[in-house]
CSV table of C-alpha atoms and ligand atoms in Angstrom, one decimal:
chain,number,residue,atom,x,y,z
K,1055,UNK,CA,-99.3,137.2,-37.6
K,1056,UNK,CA,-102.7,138.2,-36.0
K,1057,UNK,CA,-104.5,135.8,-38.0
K,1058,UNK,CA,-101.9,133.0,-37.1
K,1059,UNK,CA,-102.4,133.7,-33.3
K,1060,UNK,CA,-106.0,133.3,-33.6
K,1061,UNK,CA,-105.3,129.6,-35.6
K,1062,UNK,CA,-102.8,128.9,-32.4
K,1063,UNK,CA,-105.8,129.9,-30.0
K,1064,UNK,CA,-108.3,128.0,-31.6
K,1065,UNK,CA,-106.7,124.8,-31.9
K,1066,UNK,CA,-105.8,125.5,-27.9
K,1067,UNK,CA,-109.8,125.7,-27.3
K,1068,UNK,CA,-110.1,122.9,-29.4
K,1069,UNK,CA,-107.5,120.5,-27.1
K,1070,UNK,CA,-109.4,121.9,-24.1
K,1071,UNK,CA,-112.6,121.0,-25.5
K,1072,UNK,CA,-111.5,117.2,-26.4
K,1073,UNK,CA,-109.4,116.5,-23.3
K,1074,UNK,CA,-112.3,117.3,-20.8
K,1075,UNK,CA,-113.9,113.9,-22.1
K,1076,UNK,CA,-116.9,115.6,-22.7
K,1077,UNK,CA,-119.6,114.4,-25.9
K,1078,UNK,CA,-118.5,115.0,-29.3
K,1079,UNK,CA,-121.7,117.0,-29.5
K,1080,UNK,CA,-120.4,120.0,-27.3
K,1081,UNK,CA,-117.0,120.0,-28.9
K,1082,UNK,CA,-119.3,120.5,-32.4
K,1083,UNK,CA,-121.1,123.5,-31.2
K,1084,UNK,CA,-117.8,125.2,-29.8
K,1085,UNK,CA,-116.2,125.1,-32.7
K,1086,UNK,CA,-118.3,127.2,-34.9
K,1087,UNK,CA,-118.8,130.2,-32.6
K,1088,UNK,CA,-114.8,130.5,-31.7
K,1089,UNK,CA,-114.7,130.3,-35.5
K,1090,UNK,CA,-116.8,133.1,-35.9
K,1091,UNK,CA,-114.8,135.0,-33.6
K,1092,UNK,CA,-111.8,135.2,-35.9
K,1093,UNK,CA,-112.4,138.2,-37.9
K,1094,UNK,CA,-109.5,139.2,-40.5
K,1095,UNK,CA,-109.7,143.0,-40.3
K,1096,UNK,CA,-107.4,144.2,-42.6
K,1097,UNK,CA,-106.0,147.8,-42.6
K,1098,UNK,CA,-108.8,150.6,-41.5
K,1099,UNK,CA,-108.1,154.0,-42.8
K,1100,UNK,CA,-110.2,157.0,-41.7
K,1101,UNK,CA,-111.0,159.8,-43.5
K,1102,UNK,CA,-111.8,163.5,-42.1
K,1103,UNK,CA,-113.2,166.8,-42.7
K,1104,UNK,CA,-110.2,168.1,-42.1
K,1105,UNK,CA,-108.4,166.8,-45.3
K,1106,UNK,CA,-106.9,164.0,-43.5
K,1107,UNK,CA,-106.4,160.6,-43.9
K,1108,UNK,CA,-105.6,158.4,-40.1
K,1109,UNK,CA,-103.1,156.6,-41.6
K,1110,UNK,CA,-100.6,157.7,-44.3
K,1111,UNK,CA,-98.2,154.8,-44.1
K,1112,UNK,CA,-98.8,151.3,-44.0
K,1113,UNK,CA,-96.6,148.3,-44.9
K,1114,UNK,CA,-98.0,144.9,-46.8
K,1115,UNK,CA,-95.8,141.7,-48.1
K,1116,UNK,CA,-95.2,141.3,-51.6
K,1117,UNK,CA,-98.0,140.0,-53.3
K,1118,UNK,CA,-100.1,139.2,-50.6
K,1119,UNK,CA,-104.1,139.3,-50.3
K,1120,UNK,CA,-104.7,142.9,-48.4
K,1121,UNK,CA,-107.6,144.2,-46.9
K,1122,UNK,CA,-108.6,148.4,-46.9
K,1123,UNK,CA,-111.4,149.6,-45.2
K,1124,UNK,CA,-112.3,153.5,-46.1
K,1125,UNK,CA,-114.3,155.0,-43.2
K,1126,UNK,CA,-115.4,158.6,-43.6
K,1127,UNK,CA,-115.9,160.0,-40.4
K,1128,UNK,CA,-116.5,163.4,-41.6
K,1129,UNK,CA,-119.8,165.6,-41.9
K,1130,UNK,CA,-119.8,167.6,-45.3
K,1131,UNK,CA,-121.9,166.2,-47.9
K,1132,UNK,CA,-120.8,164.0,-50.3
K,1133,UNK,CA,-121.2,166.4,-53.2
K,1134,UNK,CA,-118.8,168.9,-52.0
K,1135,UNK,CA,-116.5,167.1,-49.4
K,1136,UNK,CA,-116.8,163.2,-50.7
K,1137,UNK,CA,-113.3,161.1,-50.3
K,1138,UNK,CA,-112.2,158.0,-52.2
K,1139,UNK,CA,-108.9,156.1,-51.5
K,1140,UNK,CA,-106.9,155.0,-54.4
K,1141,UNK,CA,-103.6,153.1,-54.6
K,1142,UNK,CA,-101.3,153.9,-57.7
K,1143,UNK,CA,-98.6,151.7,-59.8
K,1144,UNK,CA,-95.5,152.3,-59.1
K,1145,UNK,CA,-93.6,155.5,-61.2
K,1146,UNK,CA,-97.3,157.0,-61.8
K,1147,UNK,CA,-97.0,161.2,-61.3
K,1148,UNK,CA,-99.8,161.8,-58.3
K,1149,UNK,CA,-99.9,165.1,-59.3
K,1150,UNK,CA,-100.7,164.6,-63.1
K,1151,UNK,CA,-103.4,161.6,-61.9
K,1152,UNK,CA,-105.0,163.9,-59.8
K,1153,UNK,CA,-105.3,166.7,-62.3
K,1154,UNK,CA,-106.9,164.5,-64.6
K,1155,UNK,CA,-109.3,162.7,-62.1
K,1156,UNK,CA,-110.5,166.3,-61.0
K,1157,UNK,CA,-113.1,167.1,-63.7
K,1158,UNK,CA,-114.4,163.6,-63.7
K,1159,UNK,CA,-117.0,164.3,-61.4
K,1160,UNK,CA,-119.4,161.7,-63.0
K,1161,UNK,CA,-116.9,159.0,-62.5
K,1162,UNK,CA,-116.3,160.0,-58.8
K,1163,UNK,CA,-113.5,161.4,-59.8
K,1164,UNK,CA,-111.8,158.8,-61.4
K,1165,UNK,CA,-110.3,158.9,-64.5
K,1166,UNK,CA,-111.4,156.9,-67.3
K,1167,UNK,CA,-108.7,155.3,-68.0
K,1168,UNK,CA,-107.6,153.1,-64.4
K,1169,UNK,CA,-104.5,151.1,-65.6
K,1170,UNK,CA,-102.3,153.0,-63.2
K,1171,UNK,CA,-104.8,152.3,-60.3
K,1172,UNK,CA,-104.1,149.1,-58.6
K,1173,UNK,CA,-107.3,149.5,-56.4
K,1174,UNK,CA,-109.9,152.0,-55.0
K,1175,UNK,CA,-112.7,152.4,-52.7
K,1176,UNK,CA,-115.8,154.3,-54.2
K,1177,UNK,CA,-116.3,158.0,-53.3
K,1178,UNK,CA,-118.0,158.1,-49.9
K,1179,UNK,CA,-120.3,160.6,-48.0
K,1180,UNK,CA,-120.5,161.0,-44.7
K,1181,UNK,CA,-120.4,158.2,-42.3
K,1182,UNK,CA,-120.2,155.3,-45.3
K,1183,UNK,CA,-117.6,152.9,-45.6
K,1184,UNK,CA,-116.3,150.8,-48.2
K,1185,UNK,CA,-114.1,147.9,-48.3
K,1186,UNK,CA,-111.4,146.6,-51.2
K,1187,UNK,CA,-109.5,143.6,-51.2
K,1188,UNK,CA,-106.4,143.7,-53.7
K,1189,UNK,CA,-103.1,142.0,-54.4
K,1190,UNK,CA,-100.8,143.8,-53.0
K,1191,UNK,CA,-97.7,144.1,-56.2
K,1192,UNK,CA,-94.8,141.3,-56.2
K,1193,UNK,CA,-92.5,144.5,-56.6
K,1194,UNK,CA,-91.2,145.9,-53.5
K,1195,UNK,CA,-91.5,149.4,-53.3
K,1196,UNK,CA,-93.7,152.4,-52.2
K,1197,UNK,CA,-97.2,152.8,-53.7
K,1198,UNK,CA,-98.9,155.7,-53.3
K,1199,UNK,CA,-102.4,156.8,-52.9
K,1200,UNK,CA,-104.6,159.5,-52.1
K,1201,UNK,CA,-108.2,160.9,-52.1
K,1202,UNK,CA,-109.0,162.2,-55.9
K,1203,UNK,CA,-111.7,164.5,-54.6
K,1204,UNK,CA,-110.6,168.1,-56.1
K,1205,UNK,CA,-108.7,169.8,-53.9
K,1206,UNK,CA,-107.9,166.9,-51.7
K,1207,UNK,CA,-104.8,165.4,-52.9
K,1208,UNK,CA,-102.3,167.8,-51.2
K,1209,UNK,CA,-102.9,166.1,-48.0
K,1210,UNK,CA,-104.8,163.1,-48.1
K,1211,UNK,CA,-102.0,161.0,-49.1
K,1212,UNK,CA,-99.6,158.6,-48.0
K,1213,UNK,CA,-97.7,155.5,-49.1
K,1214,UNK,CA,-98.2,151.8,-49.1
K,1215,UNK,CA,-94.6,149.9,-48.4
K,1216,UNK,CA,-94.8,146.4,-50.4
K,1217,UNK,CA,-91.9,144.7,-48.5
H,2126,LIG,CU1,-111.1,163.6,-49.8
């Protein structure tokens, strides 16, 4: 929608460029800085020292391209208090993932074995981000996902509706 809007107001600036009659040249160098302008964001999910993700509920389209940026704005060291952000396949037991991911410290807490992961952001220290871009499943439902730090699961969670 966003991303349509800017396409809308581009080719707007574009028609008011050309039907001022000025040079071709000017309309040439406009074009490139509204272009740059248009930035695709994508979904921007914050994690705390207080065990909490910013958003635990977000809604994509079936099998479209999505966007996750993992920021953690938190100020305990990476060793101790990292977070990650990792999506699951449908049916897969959170519980039983995390349990397994929890001794895997020199995998950043991942399991070995990632076929019920459909994405996930590295483990982050304070003040790092990291972005993943996905396709979000062609199977409506609710995915969920959560930080596989040890400890952290209980409440840094939430659910990603594919509509
Ligand atoms: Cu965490």
């Amino acid at each position: 929608m966003f991303k349509n809007l800017s396409v809308y107001a581009l080719f707007f600036a574009a028609l008011l460029v050309t039907g001022c009659g000025g040079g071709g040249e000017q309309a040439e160098s406009a074009a490139p800085a509204q272009e740059e302008a248009v930035a695709v964001e994508g979904i921007v999910v914050e994690a705390n020292d207080q065990l909490q993700f910013s958003i635990n509920e977000f809604t994509v389209a079936a099998g479209e391209e999505v966007t996750v940026t993992l920021h953690n704005v938190g100020t305990l060291p990476k060793e101790t208090f990292g977070h990650n952000f990792v999506i699951l396949t449908a049916g897969t037991d959170l519980e039983a993932f995390a349990t397994a991911a929890m001794g895997n410290a020199d995998n950043e807490y991942l399991p070995t074995d990632l076929s019920s992961v459909i994405a996930h952001t590295s483990l982050l220290g304070p003040d790092e981000t990291d972005t993943i871009t996905f396709t979000a499943p062609t199977e409506p439902g609710q995915y969920e996902y959560l930080c596989t730090f040890p400890g952290h699961y209980g409440t840094m969670r939430g659910v990603m509706i594919v509509e």
